[in-house]
Amino acid sequence: SDAHKILYSLVNIFSMRVFMVATTHFVQNPETIFQMGFAKIAATRMKGLPICRTDIHVKALGFRPWRDYWVGAVVTPWAIFTVAAHRRPVTTMLQAGQETTVIMPAGEFSFLAVREPLIGYYLSCSLMSPLTTIKDQRTAEAFAATCLTHFFNPTANRSTP
């Protein structure tokens, strides 16, 4: 449709800007950067792959500051994950795929370092992949939002008996 063509054109323009501007940290809320960056990935590299659900589209949601990070969730046609993106310049970047721990109010969580040219450097914690048990887009977004709520809930701390 024309709306999709316009969106993909905007993603192309925006992703070039993202590549030049956001490499190691995000001064402002990066929700739109993740939304548009993953929309471009979904329309290009991931398009047509069997793991992708055609009824699920990219949605970045719930980004908020937490200590040195912007923390939010991203729904894609192939996965749902939580993102921790640095708010300040990073002095030492982890290698892509290297695991690290991020301490949230609910406890310690394992994240993997990601270096994505369209988005920049960030940490990712997989919540679900593939999306075989997700009914639809609304369910995917509700699942992502619920998981974020639990990350920020100190009473959900997994180390407490």
Tab-separated table of C-alpha atoms in Angstrom:
chain	number	residue	atom	x	y	z
A	1	SER	CA	0.000	0.000	0.000
A	2	ASP	CA	1.001	3.644	-0.342
A	3	ALA	CA	1.159	4.014	3.446
A	4	HIS	CA	3.681	1.158	3.664
A	5	LYS	CA	5.778	2.656	0.845
A	6	ILE	CA	5.855	5.999	2.664
A	7	LEU	CA	6.767	4.299	5.953
A	8	TYR	CA	9.617	2.342	4.318
A	9	SER	CA	10.902	5.533	2.666
A	10	LEU	CA	10.906	7.249	6.052
A	11	VAL	CA	12.652	4.252	7.593
A	12	ASN	CA	15.352	4.439	4.896
A	13	ILE	CA	15.933	8.145	5.519
A	14	PHE	CA	15.746	7.769	9.290
A	15	SER	CA	18.030	4.732	9.452
A	16	MET	CA	20.798	6.612	7.644
A	17	ARG	CA	20.508	9.340	10.281
A	18	VAL	CA	20.504	6.764	13.079
A	19	PHE	CA	23.664	5.135	11.757
A	20	MET	CA	25.461	8.476	11.831
A	21	VAL	CA	24.060	9.716	15.167
A	22	ALA	CA	23.304	6.828	17.535
A	23	THR	CA	26.237	4.457	17.792
A	24	THR	CA	26.983	3.823	21.468
A	25	HIS	CA	24.401	5.744	23.483
A	26	PHE	CA	21.039	7.474	23.243
A	27	VAL	CA	20.664	10.907	24.837
A	28	GLN	CA	16.904	10.999	24.246
A	29	ASN	CA	14.315	8.241	24.479
A	30	PRO	CA	15.242	5.817	21.646
A	31	GLU	CA	11.812	4.203	21.238
A	32	THR	CA	11.341	5.683	17.743
A	33	ILE	CA	14.863	4.643	16.716
A	34	PHE	CA	14.152	1.029	17.712
A	35	GLN	CA	10.711	1.150	16.080
A	36	MET	CA	12.016	2.391	12.746
A	37	GLY	CA	15.259	0.418	12.804
A	38	PHE	CA	13.510	-2.904	13.386
A	39	ALA	CA	10.799	-2.019	10.853
A	40	LYS	CA	13.597	-1.667	8.282
A	41	ILE	CA	15.148	-4.983	9.383
A	42	ALA	CA	11.737	-6.695	9.154
A	43	ALA	CA	11.220	-5.308	5.637
A	44	THR	CA	14.662	-6.336	4.410
A	45	ARG	CA	16.870	-8.933	6.127
A	46	MET	CA	14.049	-10.814	7.873
A	47	LYS	CA	11.399	-10.538	5.148
A	48	GLY	CA	10.061	-13.907	4.071
A	49	LEU	CA	11.987	-15.991	6.607
A	50	PRO	CA	9.954	-18.886	8.051
A	51	ILE	CA	10.487	-17.693	11.649
A	52	CYS	CA	8.613	-14.443	10.881
A	53	ARG	CA	4.902	-14.077	11.532
A	54	THR	CA	3.150	-12.113	8.779
A	55	ASP	CA	0.403	-11.007	11.185
A	56	ILE	CA	2.841	-9.407	13.675
A	57	HIS	CA	4.515	-6.072	12.984
A	58	VAL	CA	7.301	-4.187	14.743
A	59	LYS	CA	6.343	-2.231	17.833
A	60	ALA	CA	8.769	-0.606	20.274
A	61	LEU	CA	7.076	0.269	23.542
A	62	GLY	CA	7.425	1.344	27.148
A	63	PHE	CA	10.905	2.891	26.971
A	64	ARG	CA	11.856	4.699	30.177
A	65	PRO	CA	15.057	5.725	31.913
A	66	TRP	CA	16.525	3.300	34.465
A	67	ARG	CA	19.912	4.162	35.948
A	68	ASP	CA	22.352	4.336	33.010
A	69	TYR	CA	19.906	2.842	30.502
A	70	TRP	CA	16.775	3.407	28.508
A	71	VAL	CA	14.788	0.197	29.082
A	72	GLY	CA	11.903	-0.832	26.843
A	73	ALA	CA	10.505	-3.713	24.843
A	74	VAL	CA	10.435	-4.496	21.142
A	75	VAL	CA	7.936	-6.746	19.385
A	76	THR	CA	9.082	-8.066	16.000
A	77	PRO	CA	7.593	-10.699	13.693
A	78	TRP	CA	10.290	-13.145	14.899
A	79	ALA	CA	10.833	-12.279	18.591
A	80	ILE	CA	9.913	-10.185	21.601
A	81	PHE	CA	12.737	-8.795	23.703
A	82	THR	CA	13.647	-6.233	26.317
A	83	VAL	CA	16.246	-3.609	25.422
A	84	ALA	CA	18.672	-1.770	27.695
A	85	ALA	CA	20.221	1.074	25.688
A	86	HIS	CA	22.918	3.253	27.239
A	87	ARG	CA	21.939	6.826	28.100
A	88	ARG	CA	25.521	8.080	28.425
A	89	PRO	CA	28.698	7.497	26.403
A	90	VAL	CA	30.025	3.964	26.770
A	91	THR	CA	33.704	3.730	27.648
A	92	THR	CA	33.992	-0.036	27.069
A	93	MET	CA	31.693	-1.784	24.620
A	94	LEU	CA	31.094	-5.516	24.911
A	95	GLN	CA	31.603	-7.720	21.880
A	96	ALA	CA	28.423	-8.532	19.986
A	97	GLY	CA	26.892	-11.641	21.552
A	98	GLN	CA	28.742	-11.213	24.845
A	99	GLU	CA	26.558	-11.714	27.910
A	100	THR	CA	26.263	-9.216	30.749
A	101	THR	CA	24.010	-8.731	33.772
A	102	VAL	CA	21.633	-5.811	34.121
A	103	ILE	CA	20.238	-5.209	37.590
A	104	MET	CA	16.573	-4.221	37.516
A	105	PRO	CA	14.182	-3.685	40.443
A	106	ALA	CA	12.983	-7.294	39.997
A	107	GLY	CA	16.532	-8.683	40.161
A	108	GLU	CA	19.425	-9.565	37.878
A	109	PHE	CA	18.797	-10.380	34.217
A	110	SER	CA	21.121	-11.663	31.493
A	111	PHE	CA	21.395	-9.483	28.400
A	112	LEU	CA	23.422	-9.931	25.219
A	113	ALA	CA	25.385	-7.105	23.618
A	114	VAL	CA	24.174	-6.126	20.142
A	115	ARG	CA	25.841	-3.909	17.559
A	116	GLU	CA	23.197	-3.185	14.946
A	117	PRO	CA	24.248	-0.730	12.188
A	118	LEU	CA	20.693	0.614	11.785
A	119	ILE	CA	20.211	1.235	15.509
A	120	GLY	CA	23.509	1.299	17.359
A	121	TYR	CA	24.922	-0.493	20.377
A	122	TYR	CA	22.480	-1.883	22.943
A	123	LEU	CA	21.779	-4.826	25.238
A	124	SER	CA	18.988	-7.322	24.532
A	125	CYS	CA	17.158	-9.833	26.732
A	126	SER	CA	15.027	-12.320	24.797
A	127	LEU	CA	11.503	-12.759	26.145
A	128	MET	CA	10.144	-15.065	23.430
A	129	SER	CA	11.290	-16.480	20.112
A	130	PRO	CA	9.762	-17.757	17.950
A	131	LEU	CA	6.297	-16.347	18.583
A	132	THR	CA	4.450	-19.653	18.285
A	133	THR	CA	2.242	-19.140	21.355
A	134	ILE	CA	1.323	-15.507	20.619
A	135	LYS	CA	-2.239	-15.176	19.312
A	136	ASP	CA	-1.999	-11.785	17.570
A	137	GLN	CA	-0.425	-8.297	17.602
A	138	ARG	CA	-2.433	-7.165	20.611
A	139	THR	CA	-1.333	-10.228	22.587
A	140	ALA	CA	2.313	-9.687	21.590
A	141	GLU	CA	2.242	-6.075	22.768
A	142	ALA	CA	0.422	-6.999	26.001
A	143	PHE	CA	3.005	-9.730	26.689
A	144	ALA	CA	5.880	-7.278	26.131
A	145	ALA	CA	4.262	-4.633	28.353
A	146	THR	CA	3.575	-7.177	31.117
A	147	CYS	CA	7.173	-8.378	31.041
A	148	LEU	CA	8.406	-4.780	31.323
A	149	THR	CA	6.099	-4.237	34.298
A	150	HIS	CA	7.658	-7.276	35.986
A	151	PHE	CA	11.213	-6.054	35.270
A	152	PHE	CA	10.377	-2.835	37.136
A	153	ASN	CA	8.513	-4.525	40.020
A	154	PRO	CA	10.769	-4.872	43.101
A	155	THR	CA	8.342	-7.323	44.717
A	156	ALA	CA	8.961	-9.701	41.809
A	157	ASN	CA	12.649	-10.027	42.788
A	158	ARG	CA	13.598	-13.579	41.895
A	159	SER	CA	16.217	-13.806	44.666
A	160	THR	CA	13.587	-13.373	47.381
A	161	PRO	CA	12.127	-16.667	48.756
